[in-house]
Coordinates of C-alpha atoms in Angstrom, one line a residue:
X14 CA -9.1 -17.9 -36.3
X15 CA -9.8 -21.4 -36.8
X16 CA -11.9 -23.2 -39.6
X17 CA -15.4 -24.5 -37.8
X18 CA -17.4 -27.0 -38.7
X19 CA -20.8 -27.9 -37.4
X20 CA -21.6 -31.2 -35.6
X21 CA -24.6 -32.7 -37.3
X22 CA -27.5 -30.7 -38.6
X23 CA -28.8 -29.8 -34.7
X24 CA -25.5 -29.0 -33.3
X25 CA -23.2 -26.7 -32.4
X26 CA -20.4 -24.8 -34.5
X27 CA -17.2 -26.0 -33.4
X28 CA -13.2 -25.6 -34.3
X29 CA -11.9 -27.7 -37.4
X30 CA -9.9 -29.6 -34.3
X31 CA -11.5 -30.5 -30.5
X32 CA -8.8 -31.0 -27.8
X33 CA -9.6 -34.3 -25.8
X34 CA -8.4 -34.0 -22.5
X35 CA -8.1 -37.1 -20.3
X36 CA -4.3 -37.2 -21.0
X37 CA -4.2 -34.5 -18.9
X38 CA -5.7 -37.0 -15.6
X39 CA -5.3 -40.2 -16.1
X40 CA -3.9 -43.5 -18.3
X41 CA -0.8 -42.0 -19.7
X42 CA 1.1 -41.8 -16.8
X43 CA 1.4 -38.4 -14.7
X44 CA 0.7 -35.0 -16.0
X45 CA 1.9 -31.8 -15.2
X46 CA -0.8 -29.7 -14.1
X47 CA 0.6 -26.7 -15.2
X48 CA 2.0 -27.1 -18.6
X49 CA -1.7 -29.1 -19.1
X50 CA -3.8 -25.3 -18.2
X51 CA -1.0 -23.8 -20.1
X52 CA -2.0 -25.8 -23.3
X53 CA -6.0 -25.6 -23.2
X54 CA -4.8 -22.2 -22.5
X55 CA -2.8 -22.0 -25.7
X56 CA -5.3 -24.6 -27.8
X57 CA -8.3 -21.5 -26.9
X58 CA -6.0 -18.7 -27.5
X59 CA -5.0 -20.4 -31.4
X60 CA -8.9 -20.2 -31.8
X61 CA -9.8 -24.5 -30.7
X62 CA -13.6 -24.3 -29.2
X63 CA -14.3 -28.4 -27.9
X64 CA -12.7 -29.2 -24.8
X65 CA -13.6 -32.5 -24.5
X66 CA -13.9 -34.5 -21.6
X67 CA -15.2 -37.3 -18.7
X68 CA -16.3 -37.6 -15.4
X69 CA -13.9 -40.4 -14.6
X70 CA -11.1 -39.7 -16.2
X71 CA -8.7 -38.9 -13.2
X72 CA -12.4 -38.8 -10.8
X73 CA -13.8 -35.5 -11.5
X74 CA -9.9 -34.5 -11.9
X75 CA -10.2 -33.9 -15.4
X76 CA -13.4 -31.2 -14.8
X77 CA -11.7 -29.5 -12.0
X78 CA -8.8 -28.8 -14.6
X79 CA -10.6 -27.8 -17.3
X80 CA -12.5 -25.4 -14.8
X81 CA -9.2 -24.2 -13.4
X82 CA -8.0 -23.7 -16.9
X83 CA -11.3 -22.1 -18.0
X84 CA -11.5 -20.1 -14.8
X85 CA -8.3 -18.3 -15.4
X86 CA -8.8 -17.8 -19.0
X87 CA -9.1 -14.9 -20.5
X88 CA -13.3 -13.6 -20.4
X89 CA -13.5 -13.8 -24.7
X90 CA -12.0 -17.6 -24.5
X91 CA -13.3 -18.5 -21.9
X92 CA -17.1 -17.7 -23.0
X93 CA -15.9 -19.0 -26.8
X94 CA -14.8 -22.6 -25.1
X95 CA -17.8 -25.4 -25.6
X96 CA -17.3 -28.5 -23.5
X97 CA -18.3 -32.6 -24.5
X98 CA -19.0 -34.6 -21.3
X99 CA -18.6 -38.2 -21.1
X100 CA -20.5 -40.2 -18.1
X101 CA -21.8 -43.3 -17.0
X102 CA -18.5 -45.2 -15.9
X103 CA -18.4 -46.8 -12.7
X104 CA -15.0 -46.8 -10.6
X105 CA -13.2 -48.4 -7.5
X106 CA -11.2 -46.7 -5.3
X107 CA -8.0 -48.2 -7.3
X108 CA -8.8 -47.7 -10.3
X109 CA -10.6 -49.9 -11.9
X110 CA -13.8 -49.8 -14.0
X111 CA -17.2 -51.7 -13.3
X112 CA -19.2 -51.2 -15.4
X113 CA -21.1 -48.5 -16.9
X114 CA -24.9 -47.0 -15.3
X115 CA -27.1 -45.5 -17.9
X116 CA -30.6 -45.0 -15.5
X117 CA -32.9 -41.9 -15.7
X118 CA -31.5 -41.7 -11.7
X119 CA -28.0 -42.0 -12.6
X120 CA -27.7 -39.7 -15.7
X121 CA -29.2 -36.0 -13.7
X122 CA -26.9 -37.3 -10.8
X123 CA -23.7 -37.4 -12.5
X124 CA -24.7 -34.4 -14.9
X125 CA -25.3 -32.6 -11.2
X126 CA -21.5 -33.5 -10.1
X127 CA -20.6 -32.4 -13.7
X128 CA -22.0 -28.8 -14.0
X129 CA -20.8 -28.4 -9.8
X130 CA -17.5 -29.5 -11.0
X131 CA -17.1 -27.9 -14.2
X132 CA -18.3 -24.4 -12.4
X133 CA -20.7 -24.1 -15.3
X134 CA -24.9 -24.1 -16.1
X135 CA -25.0 -26.6 -18.3
X136 CA -22.8 -29.0 -20.7
X137 CA -22.9 -28.1 -24.6
X138 CA -22.6 -31.4 -25.1
X139 CA -23.0 -34.4 -23.0
X140 CA -23.0 -38.4 -23.9
X141 CA -22.7 -41.9 -22.1
X142 CA -19.3 -43.2 -22.2
X143 CA -20.7 -47.0 -23.2
X144 CA -24.7 -48.1 -23.6
X145 CA -25.1 -49.6 -20.1
X146 CA -26.7 -52.9 -21.2
X147 CA -29.6 -52.8 -18.5
X148 CA -30.8 -50.4 -20.2
X149 CA -32.8 -49.3 -23.3
X150 CA -30.8 -46.5 -24.8
X151 CA -34.2 -44.8 -25.6
X152 CA -34.3 -44.7 -21.5
X153 CA -30.9 -43.1 -20.8
X154 CA -31.2 -40.1 -23.8
X155 CA -34.1 -39.4 -23.0
X156 CA -33.1 -38.2 -19.4
X157 CA -30.8 -36.8 -21.8
X158 CA -33.1 -34.9 -23.3
X159 CA -35.2 -34.0 -20.1
X160 CA -31.6 -32.4 -19.0
X161 CA -31.7 -30.1 -22.7
X162 CA -35.6 -28.8 -22.0
X163 CA -34.1 -27.7 -18.2
X164 CA -31.5 -26.2 -19.2
X165 CA -28.5 -28.4 -18.3
X166 CA -27.2 -29.4 -21.4
X167 CA -27.2 -27.6 -24.6
X168 CA -27.2 -31.1 -26.8
X169 CA -27.3 -34.7 -26.5
X170 CA -24.6 -36.8 -28.2
X171 CA -23.5 -40.7 -28.1
X172 CA -19.9 -42.5 -28.0
X173 CA -19.0 -46.3 -29.6
X174 CA -22.8 -47.3 -30.5
X175 CA -23.1 -49.5 -33.4
X176 CA -25.9 -48.1 -36.4
X177 CA -28.9 -49.8 -35.0
X178 CA -28.2 -48.3 -31.6
X179 CA -27.7 -44.1 -33.4
X180 CA -31.1 -45.1 -35.3
X181 CA -33.0 -45.7 -31.7
X182 CA -31.8 -42.8 -29.7
X183 CA -32.5 -40.6 -32.8
X184 CA -35.7 -41.6 -32.4
X185 CA -36.0 -40.4 -28.9
X186 CA -35.0 -37.2 -29.8
X187 CA -32.1 -35.1 -31.7
X188 CA -28.3 -36.5 -31.5
X189 CA -25.5 -33.5 -32.5
X190 CA -22.4 -36.6 -32.4
X191 CA -21.1 -39.4 -32.6
X192 CA -17.7 -39.7 -30.3
X193 CA -16.1 -43.0 -31.7
X194 CA -12.3 -43.9 -32.4
X195 CA -11.6 -43.4 -35.9
X196 CA -8.4 -43.4 -37.5
X197 CA -5.6 -44.2 -40.1
X198 CA -5.8 -48.0 -38.3
X199 CA -9.2 -47.7 -36.8
X200 CA -11.6 -47.2 -40.4
X201 CA -14.3 -50.0 -38.4
X202 CA -16.8 -47.2 -38.8
X203 CA -16.9 -46.5 -42.5
X204 CA -19.0 -49.9 -43.7
X205 CA -22.1 -48.9 -41.2
X206 CA -21.9 -46.3 -38.3
X207 CA -21.0 -43.4 -40.5
X208 CA -23.0 -43.9 -43.2
X209 CA -25.6 -43.9 -40.4
X210 CA -24.7 -41.0 -38.8
X211 CA -24.7 -39.2 -42.9
X212 CA -28.1 -40.3 -43.1
X213 CA -29.3 -39.0 -39.6
X214 CA -27.3 -36.0 -40.5
X215 CA -25.1 -36.7 -36.7
X216 CA -21.6 -35.8 -37.0
X217 CA -18.7 -37.3 -35.5
X218 CA -15.7 -36.6 -33.4
X219 CA -13.7 -38.5 -34.1
X220 CA -10.8 -39.8 -31.4
X221 CA -7.7 -41.3 -31.7
X222 CA -7.1 -40.6 -34.6
X223 CA -3.3 -40.5 -33.5
X224 CA -4.2 -43.7 -31.9
X225 CA -3.0 -42.7 -28.2
X226 CA 0.7 -41.4 -30.2
X227 CA 0.9 -45.0 -31.9
X228 CA 0.8 -43.2 -35.3
X229 CA 1.9 -40.1 -34.1
X230 CA 5.8 -40.0 -35.6
X231 CA 7.0 -40.7 -32.0
X232 CA 6.9 -43.3 -30.2
X233 CA 9.4 -45.8 -31.1
X234 CA 10.3 -49.2 -30.2
X235 CA 12.6 -49.2 -27.5
X236 CA 9.8 -47.2 -25.8
X237 CA 9.1 -48.0 -21.8
X238 CA 6.2 -46.5 -20.9
X239 CA 5.4 -45.9 -17.1
X240 CA 3.6 -47.5 -14.7
X241 CA -0.1 -46.5 -14.8
X242 CA -0.5 -46.0 -18.9
X243 CA -3.1 -48.1 -20.2
X244 CA -0.9 -48.4 -23.3
X245 CA 0.8 -51.2 -21.1
X246 CA -2.1 -53.0 -21.6
X247 CA -3.1 -52.2 -25.5
X248 CA -3.1 -54.5 -27.6
X249 CA -1.6 -52.3 -30.4
X250 CA 1.1 -51.4 -28.0
X251 CA 2.1 -55.2 -27.4
X252 CA 5.6 -57.4 -29.0
X253 CA 5.0 -58.5 -32.0
X254 CA 2.2 -55.8 -32.7
X255 CA 3.9 -53.1 -31.8
X256 CA 6.8 -53.5 -34.3
X257 CA 4.0 -54.5 -36.9
X258 CA 2.4 -51.2 -36.4
X259 CA 5.4 -49.7 -35.9
X260 CA 6.3 -50.4 -39.4
X261 CA 3.0 -48.7 -40.9
X262 CA 4.4 -45.8 -39.3
X263 CA 7.8 -45.7 -41.4
X264 CA 5.5 -46.0 -44.4
X265 CA 3.6 -43.0 -43.4
X266 CA 6.6 -41.6 -42.9
X267 CA 7.6 -41.5 -46.3
X268 CA 4.9 -40.2 -47.5
X269 CA 5.0 -37.2 -45.4
X270 CA 8.4 -36.2 -45.3
X271 CA 7.3 -36.4 -49.2
X272 CA 5.0 -33.3 -48.5
X273 CA 7.2 -31.8 -45.6
X274 CA 5.3 -32.2 -42.7
X275 CA 5.5 -34.1 -40.0
X276 CA 3.9 -37.3 -39.4
X277 CA 1.3 -37.1 -36.8
X278 CA 0.4 -34.0 -39.3
X279 CA -0.6 -36.1 -41.6
X280 CA -1.8 -38.3 -39.6
X281 CA -4.6 -35.8 -38.6
X282 CA -5.0 -34.1 -42.1
X283 CA -5.5 -37.8 -43.4
X284 CA -8.8 -38.0 -40.3
X285 CA -10.0 -34.2 -41.3
X286 CA -10.3 -35.2 -44.9
X287 CA -12.4 -38.0 -45.1
X288 CA -15.3 -35.2 -44.3
X289 CA -16.8 -32.2 -43.5
X290 CA -19.2 -33.5 -40.7
X291 CA -15.9 -35.3 -39.1
X292 CA -14.4 -32.9 -36.1
X293 CA -10.9 -34.9 -34.9
X294 CA -10.3 -34.3 -31.3
X295 CA -6.1 -34.4 -30.6
X296 CA -5.0 -35.3 -27.5
X297 CA -1.8 -33.0 -26.6
X298 CA -1.2 -32.8 -23.2
X299 CA 1.9 -29.9 -24.1
X300 CA 1.8 -26.9 -26.7
X301 CA 4.1 -28.3 -28.1
X302 CA 2.6 -31.3 -28.9
X303 CA -0.6 -29.1 -29.5
X304 CA 1.0 -26.8 -32.0
X305 CA 1.9 -29.6 -34.4
X306 CA -1.9 -31.2 -34.4
X307 CA -2.5 -27.3 -35.4
X308 CA -0.6 -27.5 -38.0
X309 CA -2.3 -30.3 -39.9
X310 CA -5.1 -27.7 -40.3
X311 CA -2.5 -26.4 -43.3
X312 CA -1.8 -29.7 -44.5
X313 CA -4.3 -30.4 -47.9
X314 CA -4.2 -33.9 -49.1
X315 CA -5.0 -33.6 -52.8
X316 CA -6.0 -37.3 -54.3
X317 CA -2.8 -38.6 -54.9
X318 CA -1.5 -37.8 -51.8
X319 CA -4.8 -40.2 -50.2
X320 CA -4.0 -42.7 -52.4
X321 CA -0.1 -42.8 -51.4
X322 CA -1.3 -43.2 -47.4
X323 CA -3.9 -45.5 -48.4
X324 CA -0.9 -47.6 -49.9
X325 CA 1.4 -47.0 -46.9
X326 CA -1.5 -47.8 -44.0
X327 CA -4.1 -50.2 -45.9
X328 CA -7.8 -50.5 -44.3
X329 CA -7.6 -53.4 -41.6
X330 CA -3.6 -53.1 -41.5
X331 CA -2.8 -52.5 -38.2
X332 CA -1.9 -55.2 -36.2
X333 CA -3.9 -56.1 -32.7
X334 CA -7.2 -55.4 -31.8
X335 CA -7.3 -51.3 -30.3
X336 CA -8.8 -52.7 -26.7
X337 CA -7.7 -55.6 -24.5
X338 CA -10.4 -57.6 -24.7
X339 CA -12.5 -56.9 -21.3
X340 CA -12.9 -53.4 -23.1
X341 CA -14.1 -54.7 -26.0
X342 CA -17.3 -56.4 -25.0
X343 CA -18.9 -53.0 -23.8
X344 CA -18.5 -51.5 -27.0
X345 CA -22.0 -51.4 -28.6
X346 CA -19.9 -50.0 -32.1
X347 CA -18.0 -53.0 -32.0
X348 CA -21.0 -55.7 -31.5

């Protein structure tokens, strides 16, 4: 079994690495359904207990995929799985995003649909994907707290919120964890958000630990992205930004090779080393990538290793914002 970490002071114990399932349904081009299910099964077999999704990933496709994977997994593995679900995104038929809805009535509606798609009677951690600017966070969190009281949700999470919003939410109900981007090249949370989470006893589930594959060691300068791949619009994957960022990866590769491990394992191990209250989510879409990611749990980084990584990829070294401008505007964490 894998080592475990607890999501904050009030959340559940989960595997030290979670599986982010978004890429199996959306934003990175076509995915192989059979391989996706096999990857979830392999993760459960290895001891991964945290499966992260969003009700808007593929307009429900991802929740249905997880439901099928759990339904066809051995009973013991199925019972150990915990679901972390984001809600609130408003979509168009064409796949566009038009905003977020955090009204209490919408929260209850989103939850009802997720429970049906997942084929379960409860969601383990439930969170709005982005703060609705027209609805006080207290109202949104209060509605999730009512779902907890009713037994439909076990724990309340947050996603991409700033320190002030984190405090306001925690004053309403216990918050298990904050899901937010955190990696070697996305370290903005270290100044205010992470210290506030720690002060309040709130854990961090870190997504983007490989920066959407950018710092995985597998992304090449001449790679052609498939139609519909989100990275085609991501500033860090554009033009000179991409070359500058891959220069950082080359420097990280030198450190990794010195330890006899992969670039991805080094980046994930760095995230794990930032604190026992941090649970990295790995977005593996194949069993091969999953196996590589899990290998990071066997990587020990001492002070010299961490210093070498810091020298190779200093804080703030990334070229380009982590989302296009229109999406950055929705991030409470960036305001």
